[in-house]
PDB file of C-alpha atoms in Angstrom:
ATOM      1  CA  UNK A   1      34.648   6.235  15.740  1.00 49.00           C
ATOM      2  CA  UNK A   2      34.707   5.402  12.047  1.00 54.00           C
ATOM      3  CA  UNK A   3      31.516   5.491   9.995  1.00 61.00           C
ATOM      4  CA  UNK A   4      31.799   1.729   9.443  1.00 68.00           C
ATOM      5  CA  UNK A   5      31.706   1.109  13.199  1.00 88.00           C
ATOM      6  CA  UNK A   6      28.612   3.295  13.526  1.00 92.00           C
ATOM      7  CA  UNK A   7      26.986   1.240  10.792  1.00 94.00           C
ATOM      8  CA  UNK A   8      27.826  -2.037  12.531  1.00 95.00           C
ATOM      9  CA  UNK A   9      26.519  -0.735  15.849  1.00 97.00           C
ATOM     10  CA  UNK A  10      23.352   0.466  14.114  1.00 97.00           C
ATOM     11  CA  UNK A  11      22.910  -2.965  12.516  1.00 97.00           C
ATOM     12  CA  UNK A  12      23.186  -4.562  15.945  1.00 97.00           C
ATOM     13  CA  UNK A  13      20.599  -2.175  17.386  1.00 98.00           C
ATOM     14  CA  UNK A  14      18.232  -2.943  14.513  1.00 98.00           C
ATOM     15  CA  UNK A  15      18.652  -6.713  14.939  1.00 98.00           C
ATOM     16  CA  UNK A  16      18.171  -6.490  18.703  1.00 98.00           C
ATOM     17  CA  UNK A  17      14.979  -4.441  18.438  1.00 98.00           C
ATOM     18  CA  UNK A  18      13.668  -6.633  15.629  1.00 97.00           C
ATOM     19  CA  UNK A  19      13.907  -9.601  17.993  1.00 97.00           C
ATOM     20  CA  UNK A  20      12.102  -7.631  20.701  1.00 96.00           C
ATOM     21  CA  UNK A  21       9.343  -6.968  18.176  1.00 94.00           C
ATOM     22  CA  UNK A  22       8.924 -10.684  17.520  1.00 94.00           C
ATOM     23  CA  UNK A  23       8.366 -11.094  21.242  1.00 93.00           C
ATOM     24  CA  UNK A  24       5.764  -8.317  21.306  1.00 91.00           C
ATOM     25  CA  UNK A  25       3.560 -10.494  19.118  1.00 85.00           C
ATOM     26  CA  UNK A  26       3.160 -12.951  21.966  1.00 87.00           C
ATOM     27  CA  UNK A  27       1.665 -10.416  24.359  1.00 87.00           C
ATOM     28  CA  UNK A  28      -1.788 -11.939  24.915  1.00 82.00           C
ATOM     29  CA  UNK A  29      -3.698  -8.660  25.290  1.00 79.00           C
ATOM     30  CA  UNK A  30      -5.010  -7.456  21.941  1.00 77.00           C
ATOM     31  CA  UNK A  31      -3.862  -3.884  21.294  1.00 79.00           C
ATOM     32  CA  UNK A  32      -1.140  -4.031  23.917  1.00 86.00           C
ATOM     33  CA  UNK A  33       1.024  -5.938  21.438  1.00 84.00           C
ATOM     34  CA  UNK A  34       0.705  -3.053  18.956  1.00 83.00           C
ATOM     35  CA  UNK A  35       1.522  -0.463  21.605  1.00 87.00           C
ATOM     36  CA  UNK A  36       4.537  -2.500  22.734  1.00 91.00           C
ATOM     37  CA  UNK A  37       5.872  -2.660  19.186  1.00 90.00           C
ATOM     38  CA  UNK A  38       5.359   1.087  18.717  1.00 89.00           C
ATOM     39  CA  UNK A  39       7.401   1.632  21.888  1.00 92.00           C
ATOM     40  CA  UNK A  40      10.125  -0.718  20.594  1.00 95.00           C
ATOM     41  CA  UNK A  41      10.334   1.202  17.313  1.00 93.00           C
ATOM     42  CA  UNK A  42      10.448   4.511  19.142  1.00 92.00           C
ATOM     43  CA  UNK A  43      13.265   3.251  21.369  1.00 95.00           C
ATOM     44  CA  UNK A  44      15.196   1.948  18.351  1.00 95.00           C
ATOM     45  CA  UNK A  45      14.902   5.311  16.616  1.00 93.00           C
ATOM     46  CA  UNK A  46      15.953   7.113  19.802  1.00 93.00           C
ATOM     47  CA  UNK A  47      19.036   4.869  20.116  1.00 96.00           C
ATOM     48  CA  UNK A  48      19.957   5.409  16.463  1.00 95.00           C
ATOM     49  CA  UNK A  49      19.752   9.162  17.015  1.00 93.00           C
ATOM     50  CA  UNK A  50      21.987   8.877  20.070  1.00 94.00           C
ATOM     51  CA  UNK A  51      24.454   6.670  18.204  1.00 96.00           C
ATOM     52  CA  UNK A  52      24.781   9.174  15.357  1.00 94.00           C
ATOM     53  CA  UNK A  53      24.710  12.183  17.731  1.00 92.00           C
ATOM     54  CA  UNK A  54      21.473  13.607  16.358  1.00 90.00           C
ATOM     55  CA  UNK A  55      19.357  15.837  18.547  1.00 87.00           C
ATOM     56  CA  UNK A  56      15.724  14.828  18.764  1.00 83.00           C
ATOM     57  CA  UNK A  57      12.502  15.443  20.578  1.00 83.00           C
ATOM     58  CA  UNK A  58      10.291  12.511  21.461  1.00 78.00           C
ATOM     59  CA  UNK A  59       7.243  14.100  19.821  1.00 82.00           C
ATOM     60  CA  UNK A  60       9.275  14.569  16.652  1.00 84.00           C
ATOM     61  CA  UNK A  61      10.320  10.899  16.660  1.00 83.00           C
ATOM     62  CA  UNK A  62       6.729   9.751  17.176  1.00 83.00           C
ATOM     63  CA  UNK A  63       5.513  11.915  14.312  1.00 84.00           C
ATOM     64  CA  UNK A  64       8.230  10.653  11.971  1.00 84.00           C
ATOM     65  CA  UNK A  65       7.570   7.009  12.847  1.00 83.00           C
ATOM     66  CA  UNK A  66       3.828   7.420  12.422  1.00 78.00           C
ATOM     67  CA  UNK A  67       4.348   9.070   9.061  1.00 80.00           C
ATOM     68  CA  UNK A  68       6.769   6.369   7.919  1.00 80.00           C
ATOM     69  CA  UNK A  69       5.068   3.251   9.273  1.00 78.00           C
ATOM     70  CA  UNK A  70       1.497   4.503   8.970  1.00 69.00           C
ATOM     71  CA  UNK A  71      -0.916   6.241  11.227  1.00 50.00           C
ATOM     72  CA  UNK A  72      -1.391   4.739  14.654  1.00 47.00           C
ATOM     73  CA  UNK A  73      -5.031   3.981  13.900  1.00 45.00           C
ATOM     74  CA  UNK A  74      -4.152   2.162  10.671  1.00 53.00           C
ATOM     75  CA  UNK A  75      -1.401   0.222  12.435  1.00 54.00           C
ATOM     76  CA  UNK A  76      -3.743  -0.808  15.254  1.00 51.00           C
ATOM     77  CA  UNK A  77      -6.392  -1.860  12.740  1.00 49.00           C
ATOM     78  CA  UNK A  78      -3.963  -3.860  10.589  1.00 57.00           C
ATOM     79  CA  UNK A  79      -2.234  -5.561  13.484  1.00 55.00           C
ATOM     80  CA  UNK A  80      -5.427  -5.770  15.503  1.00 56.00           C
ATOM     81  CA  UNK A  81      -7.085  -7.934  12.883  1.00 59.00           C
ATOM     82  CA  UNK A  82      -4.103 -10.273  13.023  1.00 62.00           C
ATOM     83  CA  UNK A  83      -4.288 -10.169  16.816  1.00 63.00           C
ATOM     84  CA  UNK A  84      -7.827 -11.531  16.686  1.00 65.00           C
ATOM     85  CA  UNK A  85      -6.304 -14.924  15.921  1.00 64.00           C
ATOM     86  CA  UNK A  86      -5.205 -14.914  19.548  1.00 65.00           C
ATOM     87  CA  UNK A  87      -8.835 -15.257  20.610  1.00 67.00           C
ATOM     88  CA  UNK A  88      -8.911 -18.826  19.333  1.00 69.00           C
ATOM     89  CA  UNK A  89      -7.815 -20.985  22.281  1.00 73.00           C
ATOM     90  CA  UNK A  90      -4.588 -22.956  21.939  1.00 71.00           C
ATOM     91  CA  UNK A  91      -3.462 -22.978  18.327  1.00 70.00           C
ATOM     92  CA  UNK A  92      -4.936 -19.548  17.613  1.00 67.00           C
ATOM     93  CA  UNK A  93      -2.899 -18.038  20.420  1.00 70.00           C
ATOM     94  CA  UNK A  94       0.329 -19.466  19.010  1.00 74.00           C
ATOM     95  CA  UNK A  95      -0.474 -18.718  15.356  1.00 75.00           C
ATOM     96  CA  UNK A  96      -1.639 -15.203  16.250  1.00 73.00           C
ATOM     97  CA  UNK A  97       1.526 -14.601  18.258  1.00 76.00           C
ATOM     98  CA  UNK A  98       3.722 -15.758  15.386  1.00 81.00           C
ATOM     99  CA  UNK A  99       1.839 -13.767  12.733  1.00 81.00           C
ATOM    100  CA  UNK A 100       1.725 -10.562  14.777  1.00 82.00           C
ATOM    101  CA  UNK A 101       5.343 -11.027  15.901  1.00 86.00           C
ATOM    102  CA  UNK A 102       6.597 -11.462  12.338  1.00 88.00           C
ATOM    103  CA  UNK A 103       4.624  -8.454  11.122  1.00 86.00           C
ATOM    104  CA  UNK A 104       5.960  -6.361  14.001  1.00 88.00           C
ATOM    105  CA  UNK A 105       9.528  -7.549  13.390  1.00 92.00           C
ATOM    106  CA  UNK A 106       9.344  -6.727   9.680  1.00 90.00           C
ATOM    107  CA  UNK A 107       8.040  -3.251  10.456  1.00 89.00           C
ATOM    108  CA  UNK A 108      10.733  -2.607  13.074  1.00 93.00           C
ATOM    109  CA  UNK A 109      13.509  -3.860  10.802  1.00 95.00           C
ATOM    110  CA  UNK A 110      12.303  -1.743   7.873  1.00 92.00           C
ATOM    111  CA  UNK A 111      11.905   1.446   9.914  1.00 92.00           C
ATOM    112  CA  UNK A 112      15.337   0.969  11.497  1.00 95.00           C
ATOM    113  CA  UNK A 113      16.999   0.414   8.123  1.00 95.00           C
ATOM    114  CA  UNK A 114      15.300   3.465   6.617  1.00 93.00           C
ATOM    115  CA  UNK A 115      16.377   5.740   9.463  1.00 93.00           C
ATOM    116  CA  UNK A 116      19.908   4.329   9.342  1.00 95.00           C
ATOM    117  CA  UNK A 117      20.122   4.879   5.582  1.00 94.00           C
ATOM    118  CA  UNK A 118      18.826   8.431   5.898  1.00 93.00           C
ATOM    119  CA  UNK A 119      21.232   9.323   8.698  1.00 92.00           C
ATOM    120  CA  UNK A 120      24.237   7.714   7.009  1.00 93.00           C
ATOM    121  CA  UNK A 121      23.490   9.706   3.859  1.00 92.00           C
ATOM    122  CA  UNK A 122      23.854  12.914   5.868  1.00 91.00           C
ATOM    123  CA  UNK A 123      20.201  13.381   6.723  1.00 90.00           C
ATOM    124  CA  UNK A 124      18.806  14.715   9.959  1.00 86.00           C
ATOM    125  CA  UNK A 125      15.407  14.406  11.564  1.00 85.00           C
ATOM    126  CA  UNK A 126      14.539  17.887  10.351  1.00 86.00           C
ATOM    127  CA  UNK A 127      14.961  16.943   6.697  1.00 88.00           C
ATOM    128  CA  UNK A 128      13.475  13.440   6.990  1.00 87.00           C
ATOM    129  CA  UNK A 129      10.690  13.160   4.415  1.00 84.00           C
ATOM    130  CA  UNK A 130       8.594  10.187   5.463  1.00 81.00           C
ATOM    131  CA  UNK A 131       6.583  10.221   2.267  1.00 79.00           C
ATOM    132  CA  UNK A 132       9.641   9.828   0.041  1.00 79.00           C
ATOM    133  CA  UNK A 133      11.181   7.272   2.424  1.00 81.00           C
ATOM    134  CA  UNK A 134       8.084   5.030   2.406  1.00 76.00           C
ATOM    135  CA  UNK A 135       9.216   3.388  -0.839  1.00 75.00           C
ATOM    136  CA  UNK A 136      12.421   2.238   0.916  1.00 74.00           C
ATOM    137  CA  UNK A 137      10.407   1.151   3.941  1.00 75.00           C
ATOM    138  CA  UNK A 138       8.195  -1.034   1.736  1.00 70.00           C
ATOM    139  CA  UNK A 139      11.247  -2.527  -0.013  1.00 68.00           C
ATOM    140  CA  UNK A 140      12.924  -3.525   3.250  1.00 63.00           C
TER     141      UNK A 140
END
């Protein structure tokens, strides 16, 4: 399969998982929405590795995602504060779901694009430097 086709398939995976992340924002249980989005990002990264025929270990993927997106504790704190909007009955639930969903989607899209860019430039998971890739993550 040509490199262009891989890129198109990767774009489709990123879009699909970005939409899933929007949906994770509407999970009513505070904290569960963050864990769901972390799982979505992990699955996206796993599928990108499979698409590009890269070997991976799940622990390695988790470590790379945490290093790129931020520590799990920081992510829970940042998203958790947004999730508190969900405690306000009615409008708060909807606004909180939208805010958390958009934040989650942006994070998923950016992490997917960064991994895709790294892989398409000949990188592997072993030479992925999350610190240097964070600038691209923030730009996406």
